[in-house]
């Protein structure tokens, strides 16, 4: 049995490739630039509410999910489709229907009306993310609690301070 050898082009595939190969290559290029947007964020309100946790995930290709968790309140999931020019279009908005405490009711209604307009732009600037919908903007900051937890676990494992270390 003879082993097959494959050659991968380091920068761009040659022009003789068919459409499906070029399409997959473009998805790979696009996902490399979209990884910066993915992750955990938090919306800190000027009114003193608890921060809203937001998770941004590129599901596959041009499909995106923005999940918002209101403290002691409902969860809202906005399904988006990325279109040409880097803009986004709203596909579907789902909201849970649990009773929200009065202290977070206003925040929840404000965020729900914002998401119903449909997110059109997601712009990252360092540790900040700007979400634009219906001409309005919301500023989010990076929520790095998972990274801190992973770093603490890694440090603990490397230090050898454990049951068998």
Short mmCIF file of C-alpha atoms in Angstrom, two decimals:
data_model
loop_
_atom_site.label_atom_id
_atom_site.label_comp_id
_atom_site.label_asym_id
_atom_site.label_seq_id
_atom_site.Cartn_x
_atom_site.Cartn_y
_atom_site.Cartn_z
CA UNK A 1 0.00 0.00 0.00
CA UNK A 2 1.49 3.28 -1.08
CA UNK A 3 1.10 6.40 1.08
CA UNK A 4 -0.42 9.44 -0.55
CA UNK A 5 1.33 12.77 -0.23
CA UNK A 6 -0.46 16.10 -0.18
CA UNK A 7 0.90 19.55 -0.84
CA UNK A 8 -0.68 22.54 0.86
CA UNK A 9 -0.15 25.99 -0.55
CA UNK A 10 1.07 28.32 2.20
CA UNK A 11 -0.67 31.54 1.14
CA UNK A 12 -3.26 31.22 -1.62
CA UNK A 13 -4.51 28.18 -3.50
CA UNK A 14 -3.88 28.21 -7.24
CA UNK A 15 -6.60 29.58 -9.49
CA UNK A 16 -7.39 26.21 -11.07
CA UNK A 17 -9.19 25.07 -7.88
CA UNK A 18 -12.89 24.62 -8.17
CA UNK A 19 -15.47 26.81 -6.43
CA UNK A 20 -15.98 24.58 -3.33
CA UNK A 21 -12.28 24.61 -2.47
CA UNK A 22 -12.10 28.40 -2.90
CA UNK A 23 -15.26 28.76 -0.78
CA UNK A 24 -13.74 26.70 2.05
CA UNK A 25 -10.51 28.68 1.80
CA UNK A 26 -12.44 31.95 2.17
CA UNK A 27 -14.30 30.61 5.23
CA UNK A 28 -10.97 29.73 6.85
CA UNK A 29 -9.64 33.22 6.10
CA UNK A 30 -12.81 34.83 7.49
CA UNK A 31 -12.81 32.74 10.67
CA UNK A 32 -9.24 33.80 11.44
CA UNK A 33 -10.38 37.42 11.59
CA UNK A 34 -13.59 36.66 13.50
CA UNK A 35 -11.90 34.84 16.37
CA UNK A 36 -11.20 38.24 17.90
CA UNK A 37 -14.92 38.87 18.38
CA UNK A 38 -15.71 35.56 20.02
CA UNK A 39 -15.66 35.28 23.77
CA UNK A 40 -17.22 36.49 26.98
CA UNK A 41 -18.10 40.13 27.52
CA UNK A 42 -20.02 42.16 30.06
CA UNK A 43 -22.24 45.18 29.74
CA UNK A 44 -21.71 47.48 32.69
CA UNK A 45 -24.63 49.88 33.11
CA UNK A 46 -24.22 53.51 34.13
CA UNK A 47 -27.28 53.09 36.35
CA UNK A 48 -25.49 50.72 38.73
CA UNK A 49 -27.14 47.45 37.72
CA UNK A 50 -25.25 44.20 37.99
CA UNK A 51 -23.28 43.62 34.76
CA UNK A 52 -25.02 41.71 31.96
CA UNK A 53 -22.98 38.72 30.81
CA UNK A 54 -22.73 38.43 27.01
CA UNK A 55 -21.24 35.53 25.07
CA UNK A 56 -20.44 35.94 21.40
CA UNK A 57 -19.86 32.81 19.30
CA UNK A 58 -19.32 32.13 15.61
CA UNK A 59 -21.35 28.95 15.20
CA UNK A 60 -20.33 28.07 11.66
CA UNK A 61 -19.48 30.06 8.57
CA UNK A 62 -21.57 33.21 8.65
CA UNK A 63 -23.88 32.14 11.52
CA UNK A 64 -23.36 33.91 14.85
CA UNK A 65 -24.94 33.77 18.29
CA UNK A 66 -25.08 36.55 20.88
CA UNK A 67 -26.32 35.26 24.26
CA UNK A 68 -27.16 37.80 27.00
CA UNK A 69 -27.76 36.75 30.60
CA UNK A 70 -29.55 39.32 32.75
CA UNK A 71 -28.60 38.97 36.45
CA UNK A 72 -31.47 37.21 38.27
CA UNK A 73 -33.45 37.61 35.07
CA UNK A 74 -34.03 36.25 31.60
CA UNK A 75 -31.67 35.00 28.95
CA UNK A 76 -31.82 36.43 25.43
CA UNK A 77 -30.25 34.76 22.40
CA UNK A 78 -29.87 36.67 19.17
CA UNK A 79 -29.09 34.54 16.12
CA UNK A 80 -27.28 36.54 13.45
CA UNK A 81 -26.09 36.03 9.89
CA UNK A 82 -22.98 37.84 8.69
CA UNK A 83 -23.50 39.42 5.30
CA UNK A 84 -21.17 41.14 2.86
CA UNK A 85 -19.21 44.07 4.16
CA UNK A 86 -18.92 42.62 7.66
CA UNK A 87 -22.46 43.65 8.64
CA UNK A 88 -24.84 41.39 10.52
CA UNK A 89 -28.53 40.68 10.09
CA UNK A 90 -30.98 39.39 12.69
CA UNK A 91 -32.27 35.89 11.97
CA UNK A 92 -34.08 35.13 15.23
CA UNK A 93 -34.34 36.47 18.78
CA UNK A 94 -35.29 34.12 21.62
CA UNK A 95 -36.04 35.26 25.17
CA UNK A 96 -36.86 33.20 28.23
CA UNK A 97 -40.00 34.19 30.15
CA UNK A 98 -39.14 33.98 33.81
CA UNK A 99 -40.19 36.64 36.30
CA UNK A 100 -37.56 39.32 36.68
CA UNK A 101 -37.05 41.15 39.97
CA UNK A 102 -38.08 44.83 39.88
CA UNK A 103 -34.48 46.06 40.23
CA UNK A 104 -33.52 44.51 36.87
CA UNK A 105 -36.80 44.93 34.97
CA UNK A 106 -35.80 48.24 33.38
CA UNK A 107 -32.40 46.90 32.30
CA UNK A 108 -34.01 43.82 30.76
CA UNK A 109 -36.60 45.83 28.81
CA UNK A 110 -33.91 48.21 27.54
CA UNK A 111 -31.67 45.38 26.35
CA UNK A 112 -34.54 43.45 24.78
CA UNK A 113 -35.68 46.48 22.75
CA UNK A 114 -32.06 47.03 21.69
CA UNK A 115 -31.69 43.41 20.47
CA UNK A 116 -35.08 43.45 18.71
CA UNK A 117 -33.73 46.17 16.40
CA UNK A 118 -31.16 43.67 15.14
CA UNK A 119 -27.42 43.86 15.65
CA UNK A 120 -25.74 45.29 12.56
CA UNK A 121 -22.12 45.83 13.66
CA UNK A 122 -19.70 44.23 16.12
CA UNK A 123 -16.45 46.16 16.52
CA UNK A 124 -13.61 45.13 18.83
CA UNK A 125 -11.10 47.65 20.10
CA UNK A 126 -8.66 46.01 22.49
CA UNK A 127 -10.62 44.85 25.55
CA UNK A 128 -13.76 46.70 24.44
CA UNK A 129 -16.54 45.59 22.11
CA UNK A 130 -19.06 47.95 20.51
CA UNK A 131 -22.41 46.48 19.50
CA UNK A 132 -24.57 48.56 17.16
CA UNK A 133 -28.28 47.97 16.58
CA UNK A 134 -30.85 50.37 15.16
CA UNK A 135 -28.41 53.28 15.20
CA UNK A 136 -27.71 52.83 18.94
CA UNK A 137 -24.46 51.56 20.43
CA UNK A 138 -23.62 49.58 23.55
CA UNK A 139 -20.08 49.38 24.94
CA UNK A 140 -19.00 46.05 26.45
CA UNK A 141 -15.78 45.13 28.23
CA UNK A 142 -14.00 41.81 28.07
CA UNK A 143 -15.00 39.37 30.80
CA UNK A 144 -11.85 37.38 31.40
CA UNK A 145 -13.00 35.34 34.40
CA UNK A 146 -12.67 32.07 32.44
CA UNK A 147 -9.13 32.99 31.39
CA UNK A 148 -8.21 33.82 34.98
CA UNK A 149 -9.63 30.47 36.15
CA UNK A 150 -7.74 28.55 33.46
CA UNK A 151 -4.50 30.38 34.30
CA UNK A 152 -4.97 29.58 38.00
CA UNK A 153 -5.55 25.90 37.18
CA UNK A 154 -2.47 25.81 34.94
CA UNK A 155 -0.34 27.47 37.63
CA UNK A 156 -1.61 24.99 40.21
CA UNK A 157 -0.74 22.04 37.98
CA UNK A 158 2.70 23.43 37.14
CA UNK A 159 3.59 24.19 40.74
CA UNK A 160 3.09 20.57 41.69
CA UNK A 161 1.01 21.51 44.67
CA UNK A 162 -1.53 18.81 44.62
CA UNK A 163 -2.30 15.49 46.11
CA UNK A 164 0.57 13.72 44.35
CA UNK A 165 2.94 16.68 43.86
#
